């Protein structure tokens, strides 16, 4: 039984809390949030203890692992404390918006044999996981073009845009990680085109809402990502792995298999209402994989080092966006 | 909070137990099974009490509703006892294989304002429910042809075949209910063709494994059902509601949206492994609807009277099979 | 080069005329129609000669084959004359609405080694031909259920209904033929339910517009056909060959692969406007197969005997409809 | 009746010859090819005259229009001669591999009211035409991301690669034209990534076989194109028009609607064998549109100026590939 302490009782914290609570081999025992009321409410639902001081969690012998789901600017300190306390970590992405702080955590973690898992939940989407596994098993030969699409459904609140690190660090980062994870190699060069087409306020906040990213892989294969903060028709994700002997596609998903045939057209089901509805199930799969890996199963998890890598792609992508030049990515490692 | 007592801790009993246990407004408090060990095992998992004598359940003021999931031959007695005890009932289909015993329960229930819900779980499949709702809301005009398909995936064990009441009472009964529920009217005439094509032992046991049923509705619309006990490609269900202004289709379901493109063909995902995997989610929806209806929400549930109706269609279907004649259905009511 | 004489310059005659004219190894040399103007117009387009007396065609050494596309009541006489003249024949279905006249032609043809091809054009639909070929090649094991669907799009004019022989002889006959052709065996028993749901005038004319047909095959496999004279959403045909090791499906067809994604649904393309648009291409494939078979290629064509068989199924289906009894089909042969 | 003279009796010349010959309002009257035998063979099939000297065509009062389908290096001279002779022109793409020669033709054509149509056949694909028309009619709001995919199926012969102008001028040029045609505006900036992943001999010949192109439109919308010379699974094209109020997709096409359901997967049909099979029908639609436009119908045709524009995108794309920099496109006009 893995006893979890949770930092952050907001939206995503509650998602993970529920999955930990429902897991047969895990339970949520401690909850911390700067908003004490939120911590209390969540704790009451799952039978956990509210913790007033984060340090108590790191000092407790009754905590087997920590889940860091608090706001991004708290991640570095909590990661550092958990690493020092030698507690296995589940941390929401991104590590930190400041790459220097990310590097400091990396330096601290270096050489330690501690599970630090980053919340790249899309790796646990059943379709993506199947496509990746089958590609890596050699079913379709060598990668030539990898295409990743993610759109919508609605632009975030401007207040969120301002603290999100921007579209490339907040939305595209999932596809930076997926690209390297699927290809099995990290891009060496990034070129980005961006635009503010959805909401002028996003542009005024210094961000973009529509992004194309092109990347080169060491093998010579090419990657293209297209991202939008809005899709009028619901949430839309798809992947194509185009390779020398075939293609694997994880196609877009509709909500049902109901179709209506009327004069002039056939109507099929809507897309998901949002990114969360689309990948909700994968959060449970993720926690299950984490718990099983802590119990010793050999499961490849997205690690801190994957997070560091994805974040460096995002930095390069922003540099490309600002300079309108392709940017080489020299992956820093401590 | 609805406190449930469960009769039967077998496969389907455990399914309902889990959904009751996970429901925020319900809990499973008592479990009875002739196999005491099974009752104990299940009770331990959900924190329920094992009951040695069914009468204790009916007598208890701490039981708000009963779920009858024991073997079919026990249904009538348990239904009668629960009706007398005025406990709301969830009962697995069929009511009883002996139509006379079914009628006896009907006579007992007549005039009572007691919720007695029959386990026609397919009504709670999201796609079927959507198709039915949209048809009944008038989206496609008046029904002309209703087609219901359900196949596979594997023939049941002969031991089960012998106590199941036969394919038409065990498998087809779901589509008898769906037909009347979708159309909003009960068939007046049934014609059945059957064959034993899958497993000769089924034929030796006096049953069929492949069935076509054609029915006439009072409105003049026609129904066709095709059922097989085996589908080599997995479990396969679909519905077409063909009407005067269009068609609503609840199409067959595949397990994912992953596709592989190779020389000569495109391969998409498998079907579900079995009927249970196909409709597993609907069991949870069903229990939720039952709990909410017991809390006073106006939800149309499949009732005992629907079960009586479906069973009379099945009886007519068997008579048709045996006589190779179309058979009129005169619905008996107490 | 096969030199064709055509009887009938109406709609279907013009379709065949065009395909004969465009074929590299065939030409249309003679045209006869009781409507001389129609014959003249068509002849002018393809460079053929108008013939005033049908006998001149049968007597001519310059005619290698005849295409009988005139009204159904003329078929028997033209067939008999062509058989006597030893001219290879392409004849539109049905042979004749009067089964006795059909039998007379059969008796005349018996023992003769003359190609007499019936216009069962759906056999030349690429999808149906592929599905049949693959089933017969053993890809999915032994047939268990064969389902044939054909609907719409619009009820024929009442004037046509009156001379058509009725829905079962006019529309369903294609699926009687397809069923036997796919299964490789002819049904032994037929049961039909029919209704007049589309247009009361069809019922007043003594016909139905909605039909379900259930058939038993000697192997034990079952067949179900559903036919409607109207489909509000366009023309709709599909076939499922459900067998012991899998299923082959020739799915319904939409007009394009354009999809529109909007809030709440995905819209895809319309169905074909009518039966002709749906199978138009197959008429060309058919003529090509006929010409090649006349040149000696071993191609299995739908023959007069297939037409006789299908017509006997239709007769049994009507008898079943009238008596509401399953009817055995004893195939008469001269 | 439009009387056509054809230059070039090779593969594509024969395609156009057949469509001109079959058109009710056009005929092919003259054929020229440096390979006299090829000209003779084709002429014999369609009843045209072989012309020994191209000048005779330009001088003839019996030629209403010319189709230039000879090798690319002959296009400029033939275009110039036809412009001087005031003959309406259908010319295969590209205009000329040397942009200076293209400009010379442009200067000659400037100010003349002569139909000069470029062979951008994909505009006449029914699905692409429908998607473009519906987008331009405002069905889905304002363009945000345009994605164009075209792959395979087999790399061309090295001998062809060497004279083709390279992948971007030969394959991608169709999508340069489609992009501007769909968007209704021409890209202002192009960035290209290329690789030689399919056949090293292509790289040795100085070309690429895999290309990603990203373009910016004046409206701020973004375009991404992915092209490969090979697709192991057949020919693959698709378009997504992602806009503010929805998306229009012209999806990839499979050869039939036959599906096989077996244990573990559902198999559907192959893709087209090649680009020609995929768009073969559109060549006929194209010629028909050209003939009708010459008869005065108001049909928007792809013109010489569209060809000039697409070629300038291709030049910018090559410059970007060579410099690994985004390149502004300043469209030169005479």
PDB file of N, CA and C in Angstrom, chain B residues 175-230:
ATOM      1  N   UNK B 175     -33.155  -7.876 -26.760  1.00  0.00           N
ATOM      2  CA  UNK B 175     -33.555  -7.156 -27.981  1.00  0.00           C
ATOM      3  C   UNK B 175     -35.078  -7.125 -28.102  1.00  0.00           C
ATOM      4  N   UNK B 176     -35.758  -8.115 -27.485  1.00  0.00           N
ATOM      5  CA  UNK B 176     -37.216  -7.996 -27.358  1.00  0.00           C
ATOM      6  C   UNK B 176     -37.543  -6.742 -26.551  1.00  0.00           C
ATOM      7  N   UNK B 177     -36.813  -6.564 -25.459  1.00  0.00           N
ATOM      8  CA  UNK B 177     -37.071  -5.374 -24.636  1.00  0.00           C
ATOM      9  C   UNK B 177     -36.669  -4.100 -25.370  1.00  0.00           C
ATOM     10  N   UNK B 178     -35.487  -4.115 -25.977  1.00  0.00           N
ATOM     11  CA  UNK B 178     -35.038  -2.910 -26.700  1.00  0.00           C
ATOM     12  C   UNK B 178     -36.024  -2.539 -27.800  1.00  0.00           C
ATOM     13  N   UNK B 179     -36.537  -3.549 -28.496  1.00  0.00           N
ATOM     14  CA  UNK B 179     -37.451  -3.281 -29.618  1.00  0.00           C
ATOM     15  C   UNK B 179     -38.678  -2.516 -29.136  1.00  0.00           C
ATOM     16  N   UNK B 180     -39.288  -3.011 -28.069  1.00  0.00           N
ATOM     17  CA  UNK B 180     -40.504  -2.367 -27.559  1.00  0.00           C
ATOM     18  C   UNK B 180     -40.188  -0.996 -26.970  1.00  0.00           C
ATOM     19  N   UNK B 181     -39.034  -0.894 -26.327  1.00  0.00           N
ATOM     20  CA  UNK B 181     -38.618   0.358 -25.683  1.00  0.00           C
ATOM     21  C   UNK B 181     -38.320   1.429 -26.729  1.00  0.00           C
ATOM     22  N   UNK B 182     -37.636   1.042 -27.785  1.00  0.00           N
ATOM     23  CA  UNK B 182     -37.314   2.007 -28.843  1.00  0.00           C
ATOM     24  C   UNK B 182     -38.580   2.391 -29.595  1.00  0.00           C
ATOM     25  N   UNK B 183     -39.347   1.373 -30.004  1.00  0.00           N
ATOM     26  CA  UNK B 183     -40.519   1.647 -30.839  1.00  0.00           C
ATOM     27  C   UNK B 183     -41.623   2.341 -30.042  1.00  0.00           C
ATOM     28  N   UNK B 184     -41.660   2.072 -28.744  1.00  0.00           N
ATOM     29  CA  UNK B 184     -42.762   2.613 -27.951  1.00  0.00           C
ATOM     30  C   UNK B 184     -44.051   1.851 -28.159  1.00  0.00           C
ATOM     31  N   UNK B 185     -43.935   0.620 -28.614  1.00  0.00           N
ATOM     32  CA  UNK B 185     -45.103  -0.238 -28.804  1.00  0.00           C
ATOM     33  C   UNK B 185     -44.616  -1.684 -28.826  1.00  0.00           C
ATOM     34  N   UNK B 186     -45.484  -2.570 -28.431  1.00  0.00           N
ATOM     35  CA  UNK B 186     -45.089  -3.970 -28.311  1.00  0.00           C
ATOM     36  C   UNK B 186     -45.519  -4.750 -29.548  1.00  0.00           C
ATOM     37  N   UNK B 187     -44.670  -5.651 -30.032  1.00  0.00           N
ATOM     38  CA  UNK B 187     -44.995  -6.447 -31.226  1.00  0.00           C
ATOM     39  C   UNK B 187     -46.259  -7.274 -31.028  1.00  0.00           C
ATOM     40  N   UNK B 188     -46.984  -7.443 -32.102  1.00  0.00           N
ATOM     41  CA  UNK B 188     -48.216  -8.223 -32.043  1.00  0.00           C
ATOM     42  C   UNK B 188     -48.035  -9.608 -32.655  1.00  0.00           C
ATOM     43  N   UNK B 189     -46.939  -9.778 -33.396  1.00  0.00           N
ATOM     44  CA  UNK B 189     -46.742 -11.068 -34.054  1.00  0.00           C
ATOM     45  C   UNK B 189     -45.255 -11.314 -34.185  1.00  0.00           C
ATOM     46  N   UNK B 190     -44.876 -12.576 -34.018  1.00  0.00           N
ATOM     47  CA  UNK B 190     -43.459 -12.947 -34.023  1.00  0.00           C
ATOM     48  C   UNK B 190     -43.267 -14.150 -34.938  1.00  0.00           C
ATOM     49  N   UNK B 191     -42.211 -14.111 -35.736  1.00  0.00           N
ATOM     50  CA  UNK B 191     -41.803 -15.298 -36.496  1.00  0.00           C
ATOM     51  C   UNK B 191     -40.314 -15.502 -36.270  1.00  0.00           C
ATOM     52  N   UNK B 192     -39.921 -16.738 -36.021  1.00  0.00           N
ATOM     53  CA  UNK B 192     -38.529 -17.051 -35.684  1.00  0.00           C
ATOM     54  C   UNK B 192     -37.976 -18.162 -36.573  1.00  0.00           C
ATOM     55  N   UNK B 193     -36.751 -17.965 -37.045  1.00  0.00           N
ATOM     56  CA  UNK B 193     -35.988 -19.046 -37.654  1.00  0.00           C
ATOM     57  C   UNK B 193     -34.755 -19.274 -36.808  1.00  0.00           C
ATOM     58  N   UNK B 194     -34.456 -20.485 -36.529  1.00  0.00           N
ATOM     59  CA  UNK B 194     -33.286 -20.754 -35.715  1.00  0.00           C
ATOM     60  C   UNK B 194     -32.479 -21.882 -36.301  1.00  0.00           C
ATOM     61  N   UNK B 195     -31.230 -21.941 -35.908  1.00  0.00           N
ATOM     62  CA  UNK B 195     -30.356 -23.003 -36.384  1.00  0.00           C
ATOM     63  C   UNK B 195     -29.281 -23.251 -35.343  1.00  0.00           C
ATOM     64  N   UNK B 196     -28.738 -24.438 -35.398  1.00  0.00           N
ATOM     65  CA  UNK B 196     -27.600 -24.756 -34.543  1.00  0.00           C
ATOM     66  C   UNK B 196     -26.392 -24.909 -35.456  1.00  0.00           C
ATOM     67  N   UNK B 197     -25.635 -23.846 -35.588  1.00  0.00           N
ATOM     68  CA  UNK B 197     -24.522 -23.819 -36.541  1.00  0.00           C
ATOM     69  C   UNK B 197     -23.175 -23.747 -35.831  1.00  0.00           C
ATOM     70  N   UNK B 198     -23.187 -23.364 -34.576  1.00  0.00           N
ATOM     71  CA  UNK B 198     -21.934 -23.084 -33.877  1.00  0.00           C
ATOM     72  C   UNK B 198     -21.413 -24.305 -33.144  1.00  0.00           C
ATOM     73  N   UNK B 199     -22.282 -24.931 -32.374  1.00  0.00           N
ATOM     74  CA  UNK B 199     -21.834 -26.033 -31.524  1.00  0.00           C
ATOM     75  C   UNK B 199     -22.937 -27.091 -31.480  1.00  0.00           C
ATOM     76  N   UNK B 200     -22.669 -28.298 -32.040  1.00  0.00           N
ATOM     77  CA  UNK B 200     -23.698 -29.345 -32.075  1.00  0.00           C
ATOM     78  C   UNK B 200     -24.225 -29.685 -30.684  1.00  0.00           C
ATOM     79  N   UNK B 201     -23.390 -29.515 -29.657  1.00  0.00           N
ATOM     80  CA  UNK B 201     -23.831 -29.838 -28.299  1.00  0.00           C
ATOM     81  C   UNK B 201     -24.984 -28.937 -27.873  1.00  0.00           C
ATOM     82  N   UNK B 202     -25.033 -27.734 -28.387  1.00  0.00           N
ATOM     83  CA  UNK B 202     -26.159 -26.840 -28.091  1.00  0.00           C
ATOM     84  C   UNK B 202     -27.439 -27.414 -28.676  1.00  0.00           C
ATOM     85  N   UNK B 203     -27.328 -27.912 -29.904  1.00  0.00           N
ATOM     86  CA  UNK B 203     -28.481 -28.559 -30.528  1.00  0.00           C
ATOM     87  C   UNK B 203     -28.914 -29.795 -29.754  1.00  0.00           C
ATOM     88  N   UNK B 204     -27.950 -30.570 -29.314  1.00  0.00           N
ATOM     89  CA  UNK B 204     -28.280 -31.778 -28.545  1.00  0.00           C
ATOM     90  C   UNK B 204     -28.978 -31.415 -27.238  1.00  0.00           C
ATOM     91  N   UNK B 205     -28.634 -30.245 -26.714  1.00  0.00           N
ATOM     92  CA  UNK B 205     -29.292 -29.782 -25.486  1.00  0.00           C
ATOM     93  C   UNK B 205     -30.652 -29.154 -25.788  1.00  0.00           C
ATOM     94  N   UNK B 206     -31.075 -29.229 -27.051  1.00  0.00           N
ATOM     95  CA  UNK B 206     -32.417 -28.767 -27.402  1.00  0.00           C
ATOM     96  C   UNK B 206     -32.496 -27.279 -27.700  1.00  0.00           C
ATOM     97  N   UNK B 207     -31.362 -26.643 -27.914  1.00  0.00           N
ATOM     98  CA  UNK B 207     -31.377 -25.202 -28.130  1.00  0.00           C
ATOM     99  C   UNK B 207     -30.785 -24.858 -29.499  1.00  0.00           C
ATOM    100  N   UNK B 208     -30.883 -23.597 -29.839  1.00  0.00           N
ATOM    101  CA  UNK B 208     -30.291 -23.075 -31.066  1.00  0.00           C
ATOM    102  C   UNK B 208     -29.190 -22.096 -30.679  1.00  0.00           C
ATOM    103  N   UNK B 209     -28.313 -21.770 -31.657  1.00  0.00           N
ATOM    104  CA  UNK B 209     -27.264 -20.788 -31.381  1.00  0.00           C
ATOM    105  C   UNK B 209     -27.275 -19.652 -32.397  1.00  0.00           C
ATOM    106  N   UNK B 210     -28.166 -19.741 -33.344  1.00  0.00           N
ATOM    107  CA  UNK B 210     -28.283 -18.725 -34.382  1.00  0.00           C
ATOM    108  C   UNK B 210     -29.775 -18.468 -34.575  1.00  0.00           C
ATOM    109  N   UNK B 211     -30.189 -17.219 -34.462  1.00  0.00           N
ATOM    110  CA  UNK B 211     -31.627 -16.946 -34.504  1.00  0.00           C
ATOM    111  C   UNK B 211     -31.925 -15.677 -35.288  1.00  0.00           C
ATOM    112  N   UNK B 212     -32.924 -15.768 -36.154  1.00  0.00           N
ATOM    113  CA  UNK B 212     -33.515 -14.581 -36.778  1.00  0.00           C
ATOM    114  C   UNK B 212     -34.944 -14.465 -36.271  1.00  0.00           C
ATOM    115  N   UNK B 213     -35.307 -13.260 -35.859  1.00  0.00           N
ATOM    116  CA  UNK B 213     -36.674 -13.033 -35.394  1.00  0.00           C
ATOM    117  C   UNK B 213     -37.257 -11.852 -36.164  1.00  0.00           C
ATOM    118  N   UNK B 214     -38.459 -12.023 -36.668  1.00  0.00           N
ATOM    119  CA  UNK B 214     -39.144 -10.954 -37.384  1.00  0.00           C
ATOM    120  C   UNK B 214     -40.427 -10.635 -36.616  1.00  0.00           C
ATOM    121  N   UNK B 215     -40.698  -9.365 -36.393  1.00  0.00           N
ATOM    122  CA  UNK B 215     -41.877  -8.999 -35.600  1.00  0.00           C
ATOM    123  C   UNK B 215     -42.641  -7.872 -36.289  1.00  0.00           C
ATOM    124  N   UNK B 216     -43.962  -7.892 -36.046  1.00  0.00           N
ATOM    125  CA  UNK B 216     -44.822  -6.830 -36.564  1.00  0.00           C
ATOM    126  C   UNK B 216     -45.288  -5.962 -35.409  1.00  0.00           C
ATOM    127  N   UNK B 217     -45.277  -4.675 -35.629  1.00  0.00           N
ATOM    128  CA  UNK B 217     -45.722  -3.743 -34.595  1.00  0.00           C
ATOM    129  C   UNK B 217     -47.114  -3.235 -34.940  1.00  0.00           C
ATOM    130  N   UNK B 218     -47.889  -2.813 -33.929  1.00  0.00           N
ATOM    131  CA  UNK B 218     -49.247  -2.319 -34.187  1.00  0.00           C
ATOM    132  C   UNK B 218     -49.294  -1.193 -35.211  1.00  0.00           C
ATOM    133  N   UNK B 219     -48.262  -0.365 -35.234  1.00  0.00           N
ATOM    134  CA  UNK B 219     -48.227   0.752 -36.179  1.00  0.00           C
ATOM    135  C   UNK B 219     -48.009   0.289 -37.614  1.00  0.00           C
ATOM    136  N   UNK B 220     -47.641  -0.983 -37.795  1.00  0.00           N
ATOM    137  CA  UNK B 220     -47.324  -1.479 -39.127  1.00  0.00           C
ATOM    138  C   UNK B 220     -45.839  -1.605 -39.356  1.00  0.00           C
ATOM    139  N   UNK B 221     -45.032  -0.977 -38.523  1.00  0.00           N
ATOM    140  CA  UNK B 221     -43.583  -1.074 -38.674  1.00  0.00           C
ATOM    141  C   UNK B 221     -43.119  -2.505 -38.423  1.00  0.00           C
ATOM    142  N   UNK B 222     -41.953  -2.829 -38.969  1.00  0.00           N
ATOM    143  CA  UNK B 222     -41.426  -4.190 -38.900  1.00  0.00           C
ATOM    144  C   UNK B 222     -40.106  -4.205 -38.130  1.00  0.00           C
ATOM    145  N   UNK B 223     -39.863  -5.303 -37.449  1.00  0.00           N
ATOM    146  CA  UNK B 223     -38.646  -5.460 -36.651  1.00  0.00           C
ATOM    147  C   UNK B 223     -37.913  -6.710 -37.117  1.00  0.00           C
ATOM    148  N   UNK B 224     -36.581  -6.622 -37.257  1.00  0.00           N
ATOM    149  CA  UNK B 224     -35.826  -7.854 -37.459  1.00  0.00           C
ATOM    150  C   UNK B 224     -34.644  -7.888 -36.494  1.00  0.00           C
ATOM    151  N   UNK B 225     -34.476  -9.052 -35.902  1.00  0.00           N
ATOM    152  CA  UNK B 225     -33.395  -9.276 -34.945  1.00  0.00           C
ATOM    153  C   UNK B 225     -32.540 -10.407 -35.490  1.00  0.00           C
ATOM    154  N   UNK B 226     -31.220 -10.221 -35.472  1.00  0.00           N
ATOM    155  CA  UNK B 226     -30.367 -11.385 -35.735  1.00  0.00           C
ATOM    156  C   UNK B 226     -29.408 -11.566 -34.574  1.00  0.00           C
ATOM    157  N   UNK B 227     -29.352 -12.799 -34.089  1.00  0.00           N
ATOM    158  CA  UNK B 227     -28.536 -13.130 -32.918  1.00  0.00           C
ATOM    159  C   UNK B 227     -27.690 -14.354 -33.217  1.00  0.00           C
ATOM    160  N   UNK B 228     -26.466 -14.304 -32.760  1.00  0.00           N
ATOM    161  CA  UNK B 228     -25.638 -15.503 -32.806  1.00  0.00           C
ATOM    162  C   UNK B 228     -24.919 -15.628 -31.482  1.00  0.00           C
ATOM    163  N   UNK B 229     -24.676 -16.850 -31.086  1.00  0.00           N
ATOM    164  CA  UNK B 229     -23.944 -17.084 -29.841  1.00  0.00           C
ATOM    165  C   UNK B 229     -22.435 -16.926 -30.054  1.00  0.00           C
ATOM    166  N   UNK B 230     -22.002 -16.852 -31.297  1.00  0.00           N
ATOM    167  CA  UNK B 230     -20.561 -16.730 -31.564  1.00  0.00           C
ATOM    168  C   UNK B 230     -20.312 -15.669 -32.621  1.00  0.00           C
TER     169      UNK B 230
END
